[in-house]
Amino acid sequence: MHTTVGIVGAGPAGLLLARLLHRAGIDCVVLESRDRAYVERRQRAGILEQPTVDALREAGAAQGLDARGLVHDGIELRWGRRSHRIDFPSLTGGRRVWVYAQTEVVKDLVALQLDDGPPLVFEATVTSVEGADTDRPVVRYTHRGREERLDCAYVVGCDGFHGVTRAAIPESARGTYDRVYPYSWLGIMADVPPSCDELIYAHSPRGFALHSMRSPEVSRLYLQVPGGTDPADWSDTRIWDELDARFAVDGDWELRRGPITAKSVLPMRSSVTEPMRYGRVLLAGDAAHIVPPTGAKGLNLAVADVVVLARALERLHTTGSADLLDAYSATCLRRVWRAEHFSSFMTTTLHTAPDRSGFDTRLQHAQLDRIADSPHAAAELAQNYAGLPLP
């Protein structure tokens, strides 16, 4: 099989890139190792920045988002039994965020692609990407028990940190920068209406907590826990009691409790691989960078990558100019490191480190007080959270 762009991975990055290329008249093929059911139920991020929403709308992929997404105009910070709301539109020139689960984004994009888009091959296990430094790289994969090959002009790896595509870039040509945080998140889904209208980020001596939601009927909540925690060690009652303690605030607010339907532990890490291009192989999304979820940047960074890449490939296709494609890695990495900085700031400000001192805690409180008291500090948080403009 031959194509112009071979895309490895049918997550939101790969699927949106395929959609954008299809609308630009550029042929592509998407290879996904899992089956459709698995892809459509992978639980991931649920916060979409303004630029991400704009990109989905531009791609004609926002019908579900506009019908079922929850518009949020801010977040609430809690510490020391006090609370402070950050109003996004007033601090960002009108930008806001949407709560719309990644599973729903993927379902919408899969349906569009199967209806009128380029080939999407499920259960296609990529075994190698060869010839990255040639003008015709090859993707080798197995499908229905047969070994296949896909000849491409370009290969885009949207297959995550542990995917095959990163290995196509020689170790001597890439560098990876990592930080592993000394705590994880215990996340739950609960069949109970959210106790808040917008997300609550809580700093507490007992550890961080986050109140989010998936719908008006389903709550999504997180607790900071030690790395290596087994979710089976946390009973439902223990979880709700701990959430109650960490969200404690002066006033009449009450945490609603309900049946917990899912529990999982999410490790916290940051990672950036540079460059994001080697020859005819390009990386996007988690294949190139990982952020801790505190800043809600993972899915949004992936979307930014493929929007930049689609524009570069369209320019090459229509004008013959490779200038944007040659600048792809540098263009994306500027935004990536801004997002890494913001995610690290949110993580270290709100979490309670195992080796913390009283001095560290006072610094965290001073930073939170500054956000509450300074319009400039609040605006910087709001602008980063709601999404920096795409280049």
CSV table of C-alpha atoms in Angstrom, one decimal:
chain,number,residue,atom,x,y,z
A,1,MET,CA,0.0,0.0,0.0
A,2,HIS,CA,1.2,3.5,-0.8
A,3,THR,CA,0.3,6.9,0.7
A,4,THR,CA,1.6,10.4,1.1
A,5,VAL,CA,1.4,10.4,4.9
A,6,GLY,CA,1.4,7.3,7.1
A,7,ILE,CA,-0.1,8.0,10.5
A,8,VAL,CA,0.7,5.6,13.3
A,9,GLY,CA,-1.9,5.7,16.1
A,10,ALA,CA,-5.6,6.5,16.1
A,11,GLY,CA,-5.8,8.6,19.2
A,12,PRO,CA,-7.1,12.2,18.9
A,13,ALA,CA,-3.8,13.4,17.4
A,14,GLY,CA,-3.7,10.9,14.6
A,15,LEU,CA,-7.4,11.1,13.9
A,16,LEU,CA,-7.5,14.9,13.8
A,17,LEU,CA,-4.4,15.0,11.6
A,18,ALA,CA,-6.0,12.6,9.2
A,19,ARG,CA,-9.2,14.7,9.1
A,20,LEU,CA,-7.2,17.9,8.4
A,21,LEU,CA,-5.1,16.3,5.7
A,22,HIS,CA,-8.2,14.8,4.1
A,23,ARG,CA,-9.9,18.2,3.9
A,24,ALA,CA,-6.7,19.6,2.4
A,25,GLY,CA,-6.7,16.9,-0.4
A,26,ILE,CA,-3.7,15.1,1.0
A,27,ASP,CA,-4.0,11.3,1.1
A,28,CYS,CA,-3.1,9.4,4.2
A,29,VAL,CA,-3.6,6.1,6.0
A,30,VAL,CA,-4.0,5.6,9.8
A,31,LEU,CA,-2.8,2.4,11.4
A,32,GLU,CA,-4.0,1.5,14.9
A,33,SER,CA,-2.9,-1.5,16.9
A,34,ARG,CA,-6.1,-1.8,19.0
A,35,ASP,CA,-9.6,-2.6,17.9
A,36,ARG,CA,-12.2,0.1,17.5
A,37,ALA,CA,-14.0,-0.7,20.8
A,38,TYR,CA,-10.8,-0.3,22.8
A,39,VAL,CA,-9.8,3.0,21.1
A,40,GLU,CA,-13.3,4.5,21.8
A,41,ARG,CA,-13.3,3.7,25.5
A,42,ARG,CA,-9.7,4.7,26.5
A,43,GLN,CA,-10.2,7.1,29.4
A,44,ARG,CA,-8.0,10.2,29.1
A,45,ALA,CA,-8.3,14.0,29.4
A,46,GLY,CA,-11.5,15.9,29.5
A,47,ILE,CA,-10.6,19.6,29.3
A,48,LEU,CA,-10.4,21.2,25.9
A,49,GLU,CA,-8.8,24.6,25.5
A,50,GLN,CA,-10.2,27.3,23.3
A,51,PRO,CA,-7.7,26.7,20.4
A,52,THR,CA,-8.5,22.9,20.5
A,53,VAL,CA,-12.2,23.6,20.2
A,54,ASP,CA,-11.5,26.1,17.4
A,55,ALA,CA,-9.5,23.4,15.6
A,56,LEU,CA,-12.2,20.8,16.0
A,57,ARG,CA,-14.8,23.2,14.6
A,58,GLU,CA,-12.5,24.1,11.7
A,59,ALA,CA,-12.2,20.4,10.9
A,60,GLY,CA,-15.9,19.9,10.9
A,61,ALA,CA,-15.5,17.6,14.0
A,62,ALA,CA,-17.3,19.5,16.7
A,63,GLN,CA,-20.9,18.5,16.3
A,64,GLY,CA,-20.9,16.3,19.5
A,65,LEU,CA,-18.8,18.9,21.4
A,66,ASP,CA,-21.2,21.7,20.6
A,67,ALA,CA,-24.2,19.5,21.5
A,68,ARG,CA,-22.9,17.9,24.7
A,69,GLY,CA,-19.8,19.7,25.8
A,70,LEU,CA,-19.9,21.7,29.0
A,71,VAL,CA,-18.6,25.3,28.7
A,72,HIS,CA,-16.5,26.5,31.7
A,73,ASP,CA,-15.6,30.1,32.2
A,74,GLY,CA,-13.1,29.5,35.1
A,75,ILE,CA,-11.7,27.3,37.8
A,76,GLU,CA,-11.7,27.5,41.6
A,77,LEU,CA,-8.6,27.3,43.7
A,78,ARG,CA,-8.8,26.2,47.4
A,79,TRP,CA,-6.2,26.4,50.1
A,80,GLY,CA,-6.2,27.1,53.8
A,81,ARG,CA,-10.0,26.7,53.9
A,82,ARG,CA,-10.4,29.6,51.5
A,83,SER,CA,-11.3,29.7,47.9
A,84,HIS,CA,-10.7,31.9,44.9
A,85,ARG,CA,-12.2,31.8,41.4
A,86,ILE,CA,-10.2,32.5,38.3
A,87,ASP,CA,-12.5,34.0,35.6
A,88,PHE,CA,-11.1,33.1,32.2
A,89,PRO,CA,-13.0,35.4,29.8
A,90,SER,CA,-12.3,38.6,31.7
A,91,LEU,CA,-8.6,37.7,31.9
A,92,THR,CA,-8.0,36.2,28.4
A,93,GLY,CA,-10.0,38.4,26.1
A,94,GLY,CA,-12.9,35.9,26.0
A,95,ARG,CA,-11.2,32.5,25.9
A,96,ARG,CA,-12.7,29.7,27.9
A,97,VAL,CA,-12.5,25.9,28.2
A,98,TRP,CA,-14.9,22.9,27.6
A,99,VAL,CA,-15.4,19.7,29.5
A,100,TYR,CA,-15.7,17.0,26.8
A,101,ALA,CA,-14.1,13.6,27.4
A,102,GLN,CA,-11.3,12.5,25.1
A,103,THR,CA,-13.3,9.3,24.5
A,104,GLU,CA,-16.1,11.4,22.9
A,105,VAL,CA,-13.6,13.3,20.8
A,106,VAL,CA,-12.2,10.0,19.5
A,107,LYS,CA,-15.7,8.6,18.8
A,108,ASP,CA,-16.6,11.7,16.8
A,109,LEU,CA,-13.4,11.6,14.8
A,110,VAL,CA,-13.6,7.8,14.1
A,111,ALA,CA,-17.2,8.1,12.9
A,112,LEU,CA,-16.2,10.9,10.5
A,113,GLN,CA,-13.2,9.0,9.2
A,114,LEU,CA,-15.1,5.8,8.6
A,115,ASP,CA,-17.9,7.7,6.9
A,116,ASP,CA,-16.0,9.8,4.4
A,117,GLY,CA,-12.3,9.9,5.4
A,118,PRO,CA,-9.1,8.2,4.5
A,119,PRO,CA,-8.3,4.6,5.4
A,120,LEU,CA,-8.4,3.8,9.1
A,121,VAL,CA,-7.0,0.3,9.8
A,122,PHE,CA,-7.7,-1.2,13.3
A,123,GLU,CA,-5.7,-4.1,14.7
A,124,ALA,CA,-2.8,-3.2,12.6
A,125,THR,CA,0.3,-3.7,14.8
A,126,VAL,CA,3.2,-1.6,13.6
A,127,THR,CA,6.5,-3.5,14.0
A,128,SER,CA,8.9,-1.0,12.6
A,129,VAL,CA,9.4,2.3,10.8
A,130,GLU,CA,12.3,2.1,8.4
A,131,GLY,CA,14.1,4.6,6.2
A,132,ALA,CA,13.4,7.7,8.2
A,133,ASP,CA,16.4,9.4,6.5
A,134,THR,CA,15.3,8.5,3.0
A,135,ASP,CA,12.6,10.0,0.7
A,136,ARG,CA,10.4,7.0,1.0
A,137,PRO,CA,10.1,5.6,4.6
A,138,VAL,CA,8.3,2.3,5.1
A,139,VAL,CA,5.9,1.3,7.9
A,140,ARG,CA,5.9,-2.5,8.5
A,141,TYR,CA,2.9,-3.9,10.3
A,142,THR,CA,0.8,-7.0,10.8
A,143,HIS,CA,-2.9,-7.2,10.1
A,144,ARG,CA,-5.2,-10.2,10.3
A,145,GLY,CA,-2.1,-12.5,10.6
A,146,ARG,CA,-0.4,-11.1,7.5
A,147,GLU,CA,2.8,-9.0,7.3
A,148,GLU,CA,2.1,-5.8,5.4
A,149,ARG,CA,4.0,-2.6,4.4
A,150,LEU,CA,3.0,1.0,3.9
A,151,ASP,CA,5.2,3.1,1.7
A,152,CYS,CA,5.0,6.8,2.6
A,153,ALA,CA,6.4,10.1,1.7
A,154,TYR,CA,6.2,11.0,5.4
A,155,VAL,CA,5.4,9.0,8.6
A,156,VAL,CA,3.8,10.7,11.6
A,157,GLY,CA,4.1,9.0,15.0
A,158,CYS,CA,1.0,9.5,17.1
A,159,ASP,CA,1.5,6.3,19.0
A,160,GLY,CA,2.6,7.5,22.4
A,161,PHE,CA,5.7,7.5,24.4
A,162,HIS,CA,6.2,3.7,24.2
A,163,GLY,CA,5.2,3.5,20.5
A,164,VAL,CA,7.3,2.2,17.7
A,165,THR,CA,7.8,5.5,15.8
A,166,ARG,CA,10.1,7.1,18.3
A,167,ALA,CA,12.6,4.2,17.8
A,168,ALA,CA,12.8,5.2,14.1
A,169,ILE,CA,14.9,8.2,15.3
A,170,PRO,CA,18.4,7.1,16.2
A,171,GLU,CA,19.3,7.6,19.8
A,172,SER,CA,22.3,9.6,18.7
A,173,ALA,CA,19.9,12.1,17.0
A,174,ARG,CA,17.4,12.6,19.8
A,175,GLY,CA,17.5,13.8,23.4
A,176,THR,CA,14.8,13.1,26.0
A,177,TYR,CA,14.3,15.3,29.1
A,178,ASP,CA,12.4,13.7,32.0
A,179,ARG,CA,11.0,14.5,35.4
A,180,VAL,CA,9.2,11.9,37.5
A,181,TYR,CA,7.1,13.3,40.4
A,182,PRO,CA,7.1,11.5,43.8
A,183,TYR,CA,3.4,11.0,43.8
A,184,SER,CA,0.5,9.8,41.7
A,185,TRP,CA,-3.2,10.5,41.3
A,186,LEU,CA,-6.0,8.1,42.4
A,187,GLY,CA,-8.8,8.9,40.0
A,188,ILE,CA,-12.4,7.8,40.4
A,189,MET,CA,-15.6,8.0,38.3
A,190,ALA,CA,-18.8,8.3,40.4
A,191,ASP,CA,-22.5,8.2,39.4
A,192,VAL,CA,-23.3,11.4,41.2
A,193,PRO,CA,-24.0,15.0,39.9
A,194,PRO,CA,-20.9,17.2,40.4
A,195,SER,CA,-20.7,19.2,43.6
A,196,CYS,CA,-19.5,22.2,41.6
A,197,ASP,CA,-20.2,24.1,38.4
A,198,GLU,CA,-16.5,24.4,37.5
A,199,LEU,CA,-13.3,22.5,38.4
A,200,ILE,CA,-11.9,22.8,41.9
A,201,TYR,CA,-8.1,22.5,42.4
A,202,ALA,CA,-7.4,22.0,46.2
A,203,HIS,CA,-4.1,22.3,48.0
A,204,SER,CA,-4.1,20.8,51.4
A,205,PRO,CA,-1.7,19.5,54.1
A,206,ARG,CA,-3.1,16.1,53.3
A,207,GLY,CA,-2.3,16.4,49.6
A,208,PHE,CA,-3.8,17.7,46.4
A,209,ALA,CA,-7.4,17.0,45.2
A,210,LEU,CA,-9.3,17.8,42.0
A,211,HIS,CA,-13.0,17.9,41.5
A,212,SER,CA,-14.0,17.6,37.8
A,213,MET,CA,-16.9,16.0,35.9
A,214,ARG,CA,-17.7,14.1,32.8
A,215,SER,CA,-21.4,15.2,32.5
A,216,PRO,CA,-24.1,16.7,34.6
A,217,GLU,CA,-24.7,13.3,36.1
A,218,VAL,CA,-21.1,11.9,36.4
A,219,SER,CA,-18.3,13.2,38.6
A,220,ARG,CA,-14.6,12.7,38.0
A,221,LEU,CA,-12.4,13.2,41.1
A,222,TYR,CA,-8.7,12.8,41.9
A,223,LEU,CA,-6.6,12.4,45.0
A,224,GLN,CA,-2.8,12.8,45.4
A,225,VAL,CA,-1.5,9.4,46.6
A,226,PRO,CA,2.0,8.0,47.0
A,227,GLY,CA,3.6,6.5,43.8
A,228,GLY,CA,2.9,2.7,43.6
A,229,THR,CA,-0.5,3.0,45.3
A,230,ASP,CA,-2.9,0.1,44.7
A,231,PRO,CA,-6.4,1.5,44.1
A,232,ALA,CA,-7.8,-1.7,45.8
A,233,ASP,CA,-6.3,-0.4,49.1
A,234,TRP,CA,-8.7,2.5,49.0
A,235,SER,CA,-12.3,1.7,50.0
A,236,ASP,CA,-15.1,3.9,48.7
A,237,THR,CA,-15.7,5.4,52.2
A,238,ARG,CA,-12.0,6.2,52.6
A,239,ILE,CA,-11.9,7.9,49.3
A,240,TRP,CA,-15.0,10.1,50.0
A,241,ASP,CA,-13.8,10.9,53.5
A,242,GLU,CA,-10.3,12.0,52.2
A,243,LEU,CA,-11.9,14.1,49.4
A,244,ASP,CA,-14.1,15.8,52.0
A,245,ALA,CA,-11.1,16.6,54.1
A,246,ARG,CA,-9.0,18.0,51.3
A,247,PHE,CA,-11.8,20.1,49.8
A,248,ALA,CA,-12.7,21.6,53.2
A,249,VAL,CA,-13.6,25.3,53.0
A,250,ASP,CA,-15.3,27.8,55.2
A,251,GLY,CA,-18.9,28.1,54.1
A,252,ASP,CA,-21.8,25.8,53.4
A,253,TRP,CA,-20.3,23.9,50.4
A,254,GLU,CA,-20.9,20.1,50.6
A,255,LEU,CA,-19.3,17.3,48.6
A,256,ARG,CA,-21.9,15.0,47.1
A,257,ARG,CA,-21.3,11.3,47.4
A,258,GLY,CA,-22.4,8.5,45.1
A,259,PRO,CA,-21.5,5.0,43.8
A,260,ILE,CA,-17.9,4.8,42.5
A,261,THR,CA,-17.8,3.0,39.2
A,262,ALA,CA,-14.1,3.1,38.4
A,263,LYS,CA,-10.8,3.6,40.2
A,264,SER,CA,-7.3,3.9,38.7
A,265,VAL,CA,-3.9,5.3,39.6
A,266,LEU,CA,-2.1,7.7,37.3
A,267,PRO,CA,1.6,8.3,37.6
A,268,MET,CA,2.9,11.8,37.3
A,269,ARG,CA,5.8,12.6,35.0
A,270,SER,CA,7.0,15.2,32.5
A,271,SER,CA,9.0,14.3,29.4
A,272,VAL,CA,10.1,16.0,26.2
A,273,THR,CA,11.9,14.4,23.2
A,274,GLU,CA,13.8,16.6,20.9
A,275,PRO,CA,13.7,17.1,17.9
A,276,MET,CA,10.2,16.2,16.9
A,277,ARG,CA,11.3,15.5,13.3
A,278,TYR,CA,14.1,13.4,11.9
A,279,GLY,CA,14.2,13.1,8.1
A,280,ARG,CA,10.7,12.1,6.9
A,281,VAL,CA,9.6,10.9,10.4
A,282,LEU,CA,7.7,13.4,12.6
A,283,LEU,CA,6.4,13.0,16.2
A,284,ALA,CA,3.2,14.4,17.6
A,285,GLY,CA,1.4,14.3,20.9
A,286,ASP,CA,2.6,11.8,23.6
A,287,ALA,CA,5.2,10.3,21.2
A,288,ALA,CA,7.1,13.6,21.7
A,289,HIS,CA,6.0,14.9,25.1
A,290,ILE,CA,4.2,14.1,28.3
A,291,VAL,CA,2.9,16.5,30.9
A,292,PRO,CA,1.5,15.9,34.3
A,293,PRO,CA,-2.3,16.3,34.1
A,294,THR,CA,-2.5,19.2,36.6
A,295,GLY,CA,-2.4,21.8,33.8
A,296,ALA,CA,-4.9,19.9,31.5
A,297,LYS,CA,-2.4,20.2,28.6
A,298,GLY,CA,-1.8,16.7,27.2
A,299,LEU,CA,-4.6,16.4,24.7
A,300,ASN,CA,-4.4,20.1,23.9
A,301,LEU,CA,-0.7,19.9,23.1
A,302,ALA,CA,-1.3,17.0,20.8
A,303,VAL,CA,-4.0,19.0,18.9
A,304,ALA,CA,-1.6,21.9,18.6
A,305,ASP,CA,1.1,19.7,17.1
A,306,VAL,CA,-1.1,18.3,14.4
A,307,VAL,CA,-2.7,21.6,13.5
A,308,VAL,CA,0.8,23.0,12.9
A,309,LEU,CA,1.8,19.9,11.0
A,310,ALA,CA,-1.3,19.8,8.8
A,311,ARG,CA,-0.7,23.4,7.9
A,312,ALA,CA,2.9,22.7,7.0
A,313,LEU,CA,2.0,19.7,4.9
A,314,GLU,CA,-0.8,21.6,3.1
A,315,ARG,CA,1.7,24.4,2.3
A,316,LEU,CA,4.1,21.8,0.9
A,317,HIS,CA,1.3,20.2,-1.1
A,318,THR,CA,-0.1,23.5,-2.6
A,319,THR,CA,3.0,25.6,-3.1
A,320,GLY,CA,5.9,23.2,-3.0
A,321,SER,CA,7.5,25.1,-0.1
A,322,ALA,CA,8.8,23.1,2.8
A,323,ASP,CA,9.6,26.1,5.0
A,324,LEU,CA,6.8,25.4,7.6
A,325,LEU,CA,7.6,21.7,7.6
A,326,ASP,CA,11.3,22.4,8.2
A,327,ALA,CA,10.3,24.6,11.1
A,328,TYR,CA,7.8,22.1,12.6
A,329,SER,CA,9.9,20.9,15.5
A,330,ALA,CA,11.1,24.3,16.6
A,331,THR,CA,7.6,25.8,16.3
A,332,CYS,CA,6.0,23.0,18.4
A,333,LEU,CA,8.7,22.8,21.0
A,334,ARG,CA,8.3,26.5,21.9
A,335,ARG,CA,4.7,25.8,22.8
A,336,VAL,CA,5.6,22.4,24.4
A,337,TRP,CA,8.1,23.9,26.8
A,338,ARG,CA,5.6,26.7,27.7
A,339,ALA,CA,3.1,24.0,28.6
A,340,GLU,CA,5.7,22.0,30.5
A,341,HIS,CA,6.5,25.0,32.5
A,342,PHE,CA,2.9,25.8,33.3
A,343,SER,CA,2.1,22.1,34.1
A,344,SER,CA,5.1,21.9,36.4
A,345,PHE,CA,4.1,25.2,38.1
A,346,MET,CA,0.5,23.9,38.7
A,347,THR,CA,1.8,20.6,40.0
A,348,THR,CA,4.5,21.9,42.4
A,349,THR,CA,2.2,24.7,43.7
A,350,LEU,CA,-0.7,22.5,44.5
A,351,HIS,CA,0.8,19.1,45.6
A,352,THR,CA,2.3,18.2,48.9
A,353,ALA,CA,5.8,16.7,48.4
A,354,PRO,CA,6.8,13.8,50.7
A,355,ASP,CA,9.9,15.8,51.8
A,356,ARG,CA,8.2,19.1,52.2
A,357,SER,CA,9.2,21.5,54.9
A,358,GLY,CA,7.2,24.3,56.6
A,359,PHE,CA,9.1,26.7,54.4
A,360,ASP,CA,8.0,24.9,51.2
A,361,THR,CA,4.4,25.1,52.4
A,362,ARG,CA,4.6,28.8,53.1
A,363,LEU,CA,6.0,29.4,49.6
A,364,GLN,CA,3.1,27.5,48.1
A,365,HIS,CA,0.6,29.6,50.1
A,366,ALA,CA,2.4,32.8,49.1
A,367,GLN,CA,2.1,31.8,45.4
A,368,LEU,CA,-1.6,31.0,45.8
A,369,ASP,CA,-2.1,34.3,47.7
A,370,ARG,CA,-0.4,36.1,44.8
A,371,ILE,CA,-2.8,34.6,42.2
A,372,ALA,CA,-5.7,35.7,44.3
A,373,ASP,CA,-4.4,39.2,44.9
A,374,SER,CA,-2.6,40.0,41.7
A,375,PRO,CA,-4.6,40.5,38.4
A,376,HIS,CA,-1.3,39.9,36.5
A,377,ALA,CA,-0.7,36.6,38.2
A,378,ALA,CA,-4.3,35.5,37.7
A,379,ALA,CA,-4.2,36.5,34.0
A,380,GLU,CA,-1.0,34.5,33.4
A,381,LEU,CA,-2.7,31.4,34.9
A,382,ALA,CA,-5.9,32.0,33.0
A,383,GLN,CA,-4.1,32.6,29.6
A,384,ASN,CA,-2.1,29.4,30.0
A,385,TYR,CA,-5.0,27.3,31.2
A,386,ALA,CA,-7.4,28.4,28.5
A,387,GLY,CA,-4.8,27.9,25.8
A,388,LEU,CA,-2.2,30.1,24.2
A,389,PRO,CA,-3.0,31.0,20.6
A,390,LEU,CA,-1.7,28.6,17.9
A,391,PRO,CA,1.2,29.9,15.9
